[in-house]
mmCIF file of C-alpha atoms and ligand atoms in Angstrom:
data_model
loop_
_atom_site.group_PDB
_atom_site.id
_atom_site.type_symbol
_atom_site.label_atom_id
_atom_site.label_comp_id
_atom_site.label_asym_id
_atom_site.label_seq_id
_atom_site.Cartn_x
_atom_site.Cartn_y
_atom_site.Cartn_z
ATOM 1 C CA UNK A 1 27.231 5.091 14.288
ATOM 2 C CA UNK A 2 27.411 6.023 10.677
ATOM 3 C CA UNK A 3 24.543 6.782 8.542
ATOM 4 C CA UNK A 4 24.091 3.444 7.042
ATOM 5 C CA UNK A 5 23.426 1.618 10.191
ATOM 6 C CA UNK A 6 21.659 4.334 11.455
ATOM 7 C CA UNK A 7 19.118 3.132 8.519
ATOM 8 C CA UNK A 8 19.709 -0.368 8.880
ATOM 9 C CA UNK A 9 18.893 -0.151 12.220
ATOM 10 C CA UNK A 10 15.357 2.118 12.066
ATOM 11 C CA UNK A 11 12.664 0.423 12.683
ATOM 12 C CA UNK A 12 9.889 -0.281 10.533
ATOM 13 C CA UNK A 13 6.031 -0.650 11.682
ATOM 14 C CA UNK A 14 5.233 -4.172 10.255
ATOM 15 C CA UNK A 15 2.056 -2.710 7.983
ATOM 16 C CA UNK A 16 0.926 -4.683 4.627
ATOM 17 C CA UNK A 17 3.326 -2.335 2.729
ATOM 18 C CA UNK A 18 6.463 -2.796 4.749
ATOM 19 C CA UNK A 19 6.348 -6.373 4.733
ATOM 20 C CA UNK A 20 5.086 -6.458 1.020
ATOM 21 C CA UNK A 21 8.439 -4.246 0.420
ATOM 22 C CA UNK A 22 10.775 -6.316 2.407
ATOM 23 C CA UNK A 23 9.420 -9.264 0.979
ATOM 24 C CA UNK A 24 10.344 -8.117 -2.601
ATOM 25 C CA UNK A 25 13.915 -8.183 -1.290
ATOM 26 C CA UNK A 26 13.625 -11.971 -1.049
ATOM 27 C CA UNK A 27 14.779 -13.905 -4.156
ATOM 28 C CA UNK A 28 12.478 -17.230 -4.365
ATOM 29 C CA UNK A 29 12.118 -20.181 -6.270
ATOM 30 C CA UNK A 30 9.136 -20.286 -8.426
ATOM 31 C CA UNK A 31 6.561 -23.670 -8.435
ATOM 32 C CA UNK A 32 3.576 -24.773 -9.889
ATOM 33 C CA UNK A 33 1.796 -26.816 -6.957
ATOM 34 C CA UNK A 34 -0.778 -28.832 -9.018
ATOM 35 C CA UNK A 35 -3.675 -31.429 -7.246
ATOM 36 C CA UNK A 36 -6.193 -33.923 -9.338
ATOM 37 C CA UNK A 37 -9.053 -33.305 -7.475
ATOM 38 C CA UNK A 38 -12.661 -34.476 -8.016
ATOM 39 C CA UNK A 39 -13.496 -31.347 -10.169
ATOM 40 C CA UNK A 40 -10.031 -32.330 -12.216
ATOM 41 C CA UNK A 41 -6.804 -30.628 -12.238
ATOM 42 C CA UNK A 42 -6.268 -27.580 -10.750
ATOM 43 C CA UNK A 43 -2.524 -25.816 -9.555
ATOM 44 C CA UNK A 44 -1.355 -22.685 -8.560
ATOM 45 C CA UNK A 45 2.284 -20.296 -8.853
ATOM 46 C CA UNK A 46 3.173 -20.533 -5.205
ATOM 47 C CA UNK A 47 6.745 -18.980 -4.207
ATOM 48 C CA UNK A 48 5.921 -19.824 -0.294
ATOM 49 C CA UNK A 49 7.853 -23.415 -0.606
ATOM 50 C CA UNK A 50 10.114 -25.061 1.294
ATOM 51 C CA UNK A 51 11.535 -28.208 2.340
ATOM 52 C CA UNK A 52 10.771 -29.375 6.072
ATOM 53 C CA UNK A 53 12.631 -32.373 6.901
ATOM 54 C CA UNK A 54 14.918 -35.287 4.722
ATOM 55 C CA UNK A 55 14.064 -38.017 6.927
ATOM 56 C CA UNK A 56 10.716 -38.497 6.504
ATOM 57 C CA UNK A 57 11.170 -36.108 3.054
ATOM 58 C CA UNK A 58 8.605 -33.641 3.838
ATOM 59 C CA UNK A 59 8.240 -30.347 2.061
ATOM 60 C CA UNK A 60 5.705 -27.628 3.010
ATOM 61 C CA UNK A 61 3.666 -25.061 0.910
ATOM 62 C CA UNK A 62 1.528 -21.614 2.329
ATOM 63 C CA UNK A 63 -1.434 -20.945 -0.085
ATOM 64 C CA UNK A 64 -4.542 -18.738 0.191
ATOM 65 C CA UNK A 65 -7.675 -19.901 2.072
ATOM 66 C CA UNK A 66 -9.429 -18.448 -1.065
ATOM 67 C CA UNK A 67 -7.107 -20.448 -3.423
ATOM 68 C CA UNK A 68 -9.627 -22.861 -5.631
ATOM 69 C CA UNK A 69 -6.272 -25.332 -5.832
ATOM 70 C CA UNK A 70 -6.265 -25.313 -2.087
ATOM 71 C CA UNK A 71 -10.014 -26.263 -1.487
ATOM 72 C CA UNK A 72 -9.007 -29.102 -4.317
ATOM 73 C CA UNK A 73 -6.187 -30.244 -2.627
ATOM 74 C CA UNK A 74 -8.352 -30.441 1.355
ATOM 75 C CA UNK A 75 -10.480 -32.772 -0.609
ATOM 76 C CA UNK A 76 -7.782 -35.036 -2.656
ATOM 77 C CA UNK A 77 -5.080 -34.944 0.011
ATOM 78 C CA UNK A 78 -2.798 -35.142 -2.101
ATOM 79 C CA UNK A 79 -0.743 -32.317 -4.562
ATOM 80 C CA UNK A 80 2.722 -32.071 -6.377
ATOM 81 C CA UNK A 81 5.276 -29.486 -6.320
ATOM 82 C CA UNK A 82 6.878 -28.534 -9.474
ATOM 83 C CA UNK A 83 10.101 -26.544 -9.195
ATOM 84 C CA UNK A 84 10.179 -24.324 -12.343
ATOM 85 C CA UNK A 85 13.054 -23.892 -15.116
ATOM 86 C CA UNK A 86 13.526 -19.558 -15.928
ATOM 87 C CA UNK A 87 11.871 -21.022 -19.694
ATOM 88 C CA UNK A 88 8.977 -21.900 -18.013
ATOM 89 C CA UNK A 89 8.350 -18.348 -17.106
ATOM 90 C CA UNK A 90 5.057 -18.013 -19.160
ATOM 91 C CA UNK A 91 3.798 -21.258 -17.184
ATOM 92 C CA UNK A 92 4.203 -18.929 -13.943
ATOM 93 C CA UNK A 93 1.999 -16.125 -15.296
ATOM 94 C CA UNK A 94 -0.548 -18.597 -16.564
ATOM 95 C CA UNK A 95 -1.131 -20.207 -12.814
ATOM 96 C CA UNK A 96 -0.522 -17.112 -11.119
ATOM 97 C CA UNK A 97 -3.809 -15.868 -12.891
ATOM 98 C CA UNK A 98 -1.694 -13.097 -14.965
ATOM 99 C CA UNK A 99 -3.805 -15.116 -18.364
ATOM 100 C CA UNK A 100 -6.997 -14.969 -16.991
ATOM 101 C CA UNK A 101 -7.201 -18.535 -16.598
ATOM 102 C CA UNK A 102 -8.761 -20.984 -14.384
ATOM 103 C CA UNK A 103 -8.530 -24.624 -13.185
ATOM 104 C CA UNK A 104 -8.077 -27.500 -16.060
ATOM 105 C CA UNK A 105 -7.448 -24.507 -18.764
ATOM 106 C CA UNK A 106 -4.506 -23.792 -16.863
ATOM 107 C CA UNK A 107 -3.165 -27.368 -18.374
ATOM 108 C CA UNK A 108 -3.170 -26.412 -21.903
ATOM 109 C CA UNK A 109 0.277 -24.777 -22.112
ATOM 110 C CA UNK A 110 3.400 -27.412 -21.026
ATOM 111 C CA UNK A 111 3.609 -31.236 -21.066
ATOM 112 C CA UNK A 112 2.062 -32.735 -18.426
ATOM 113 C CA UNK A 113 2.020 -36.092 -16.772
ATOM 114 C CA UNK A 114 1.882 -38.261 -12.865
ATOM 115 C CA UNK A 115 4.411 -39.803 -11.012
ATOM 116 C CA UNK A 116 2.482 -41.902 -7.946
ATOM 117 C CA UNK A 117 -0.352 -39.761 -6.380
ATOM 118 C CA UNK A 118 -1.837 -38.756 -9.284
ATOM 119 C CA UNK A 119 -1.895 -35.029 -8.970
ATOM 120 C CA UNK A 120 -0.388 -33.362 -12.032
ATOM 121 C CA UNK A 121 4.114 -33.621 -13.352
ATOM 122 C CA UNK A 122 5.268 -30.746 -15.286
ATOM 123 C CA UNK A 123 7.705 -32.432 -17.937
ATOM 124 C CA UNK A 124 10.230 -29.828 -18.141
ATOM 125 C CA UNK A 125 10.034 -29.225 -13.715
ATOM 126 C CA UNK A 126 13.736 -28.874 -12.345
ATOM 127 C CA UNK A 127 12.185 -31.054 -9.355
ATOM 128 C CA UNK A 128 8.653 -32.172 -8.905
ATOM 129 C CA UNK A 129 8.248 -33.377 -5.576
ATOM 130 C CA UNK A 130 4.966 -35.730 -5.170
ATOM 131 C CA UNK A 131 2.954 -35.637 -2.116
ATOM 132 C CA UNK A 132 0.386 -36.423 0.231
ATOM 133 C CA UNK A 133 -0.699 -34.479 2.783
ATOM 134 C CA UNK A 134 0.129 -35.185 6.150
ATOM 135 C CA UNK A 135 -0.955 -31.537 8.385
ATOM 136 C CA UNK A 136 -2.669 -28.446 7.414
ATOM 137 C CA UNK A 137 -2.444 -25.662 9.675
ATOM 138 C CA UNK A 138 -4.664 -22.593 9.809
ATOM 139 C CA UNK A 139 -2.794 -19.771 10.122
ATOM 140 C CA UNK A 140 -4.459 -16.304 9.451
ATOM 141 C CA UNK A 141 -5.291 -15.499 5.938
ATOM 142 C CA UNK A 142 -3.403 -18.717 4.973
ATOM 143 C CA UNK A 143 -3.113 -22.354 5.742
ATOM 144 C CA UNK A 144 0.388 -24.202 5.790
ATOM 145 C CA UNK A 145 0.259 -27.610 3.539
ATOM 146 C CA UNK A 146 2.409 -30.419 5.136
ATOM 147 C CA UNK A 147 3.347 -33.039 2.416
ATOM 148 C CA UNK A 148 5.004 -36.385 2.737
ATOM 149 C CA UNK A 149 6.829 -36.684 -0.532
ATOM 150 C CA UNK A 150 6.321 -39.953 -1.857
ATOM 151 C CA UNK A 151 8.064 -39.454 -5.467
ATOM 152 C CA UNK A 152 10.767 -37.600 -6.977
ATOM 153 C CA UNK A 153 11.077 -36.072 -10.704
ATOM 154 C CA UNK A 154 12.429 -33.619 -12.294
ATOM 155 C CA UNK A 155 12.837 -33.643 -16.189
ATOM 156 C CA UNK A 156 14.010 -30.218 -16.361
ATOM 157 C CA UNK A 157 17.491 -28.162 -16.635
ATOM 158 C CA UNK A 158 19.494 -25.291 -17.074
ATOM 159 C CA UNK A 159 18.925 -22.175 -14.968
ATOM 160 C CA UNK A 160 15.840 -21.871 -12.229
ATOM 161 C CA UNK A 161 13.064 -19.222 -12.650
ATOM 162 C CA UNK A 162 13.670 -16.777 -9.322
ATOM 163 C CA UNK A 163 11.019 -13.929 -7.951
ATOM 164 C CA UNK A 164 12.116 -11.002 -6.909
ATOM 165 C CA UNK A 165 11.233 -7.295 -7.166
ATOM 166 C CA UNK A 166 7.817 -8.859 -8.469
ATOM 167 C CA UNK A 167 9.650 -9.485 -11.327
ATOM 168 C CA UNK A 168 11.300 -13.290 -13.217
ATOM 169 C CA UNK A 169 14.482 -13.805 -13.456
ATOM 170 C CA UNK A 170 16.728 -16.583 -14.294
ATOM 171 C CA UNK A 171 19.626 -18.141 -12.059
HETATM 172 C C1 FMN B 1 5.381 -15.071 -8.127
HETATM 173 C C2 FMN B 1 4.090 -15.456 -7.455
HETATM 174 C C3 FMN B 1 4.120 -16.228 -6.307
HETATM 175 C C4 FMN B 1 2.940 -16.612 -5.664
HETATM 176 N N1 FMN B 1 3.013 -17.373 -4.534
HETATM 177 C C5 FMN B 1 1.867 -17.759 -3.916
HETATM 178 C C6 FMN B 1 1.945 -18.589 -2.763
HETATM 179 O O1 FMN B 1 3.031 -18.989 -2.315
HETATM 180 N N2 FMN B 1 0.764 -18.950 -2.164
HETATM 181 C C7 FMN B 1 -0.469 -18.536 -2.645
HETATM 182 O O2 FMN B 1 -1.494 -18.881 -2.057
HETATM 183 N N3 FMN B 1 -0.547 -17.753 -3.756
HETATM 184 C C8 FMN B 1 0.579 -17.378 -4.409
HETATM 185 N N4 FMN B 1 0.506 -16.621 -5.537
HETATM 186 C C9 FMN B 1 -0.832 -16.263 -6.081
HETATM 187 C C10 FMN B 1 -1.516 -17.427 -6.837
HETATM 188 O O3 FMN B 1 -0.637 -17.983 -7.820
HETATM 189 C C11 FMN B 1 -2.810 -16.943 -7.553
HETATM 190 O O4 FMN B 1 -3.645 -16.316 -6.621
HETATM 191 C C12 FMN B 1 -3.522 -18.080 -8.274
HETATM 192 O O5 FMN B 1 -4.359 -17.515 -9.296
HETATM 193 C C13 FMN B 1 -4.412 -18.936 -7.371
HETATM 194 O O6 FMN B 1 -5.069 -19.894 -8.202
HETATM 195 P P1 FMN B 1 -6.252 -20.842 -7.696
HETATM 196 O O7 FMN B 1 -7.307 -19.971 -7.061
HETATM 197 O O8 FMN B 1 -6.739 -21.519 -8.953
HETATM 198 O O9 FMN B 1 -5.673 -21.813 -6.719
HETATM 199 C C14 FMN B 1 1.676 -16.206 -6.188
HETATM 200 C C15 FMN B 1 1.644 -15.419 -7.360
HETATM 201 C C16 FMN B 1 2.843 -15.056 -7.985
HETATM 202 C C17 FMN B 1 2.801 -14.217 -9.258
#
């Protein structure tokens, strides 16, 4: 074996730092998952997205038992994800805290309207994908979001904002 599967092939104890590392190897979509909940609008960056099934659509998000969006969205049942454009880059910082702010403040930067649930459309969103909830799961530190996506949108264009290396880019 030559040295570079020799390295490929050591194995790594799966501590918070390994996975954190191998995990910034991952390129990801960025999202804004918004809810309108009975304290208003709240939403959150999330990166842990994906799409579950086409027939029923069905898309799934992983947030943060501490998340404030994620208490919102156990209460309203219902939350929207909006697939970000690389111009919309601020938008992530903003609702990934990076601002310092919170909840409905959040709001101020972007255009935002509602599709059918209710919960929050970014204007310039590649895709928004409107849901309600149909599981949650609790699983460790986190809870898994099942959605039934009951409308489509997506004003946006040009390239999509990717995470990796804790870093924006555009593709
Ligand atoms: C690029 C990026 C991706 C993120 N992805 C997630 C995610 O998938 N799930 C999650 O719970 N938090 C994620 N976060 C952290 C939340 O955006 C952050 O904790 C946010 O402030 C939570 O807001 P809230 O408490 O108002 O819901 C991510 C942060 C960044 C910068």
């Amino acid at each position: 074996m030559n040295s570079m599967v020799d390295a490929a092939l050591r194995a790594v104890l799966p501590n918070a730092q390994a996975f954190r590392e191998a995990m910034a190897q991952v390129a990801s979509a960025t999202h804004i998952v918004t809810t309108l909940g009975p304290g208003g609008r709240s939403g959150l960056t999330a990166t842990a997205v994906s799409s579950v099934s086409v027939a029923p659509p069905t898309m799934l998000v992983c947030i943060e038992a501490a998340s404030r969006t994620l208490s919102a969205i156990e209460e309203s049942g219902i939350f929207c994800i909006n697939t970000l454009a690389a111009a919309d880059h601020e938008l992530a910082a903003v609702f990934s805290g990076q601002r310092g702010l919170a909840g409905e403040e959040r709001f101020a930067a972007g255009k935002w309207g509602e599709l059918s649930t209710g919960a929050p459309v970014l204007a310039s969103a590649l895709a928004s994908f409107d849901c309600r909830v149909s599981a949650v799961h609790r699983v460790t530190t986190h809870r898994i979001l099942i959605g039934q996506v009951v409308a489509i949108g997506g004003g946006g264009s040009g390239p999509g904002l990717v995470y990796r290396h804790r870093r924006f880019g555009g593709f």
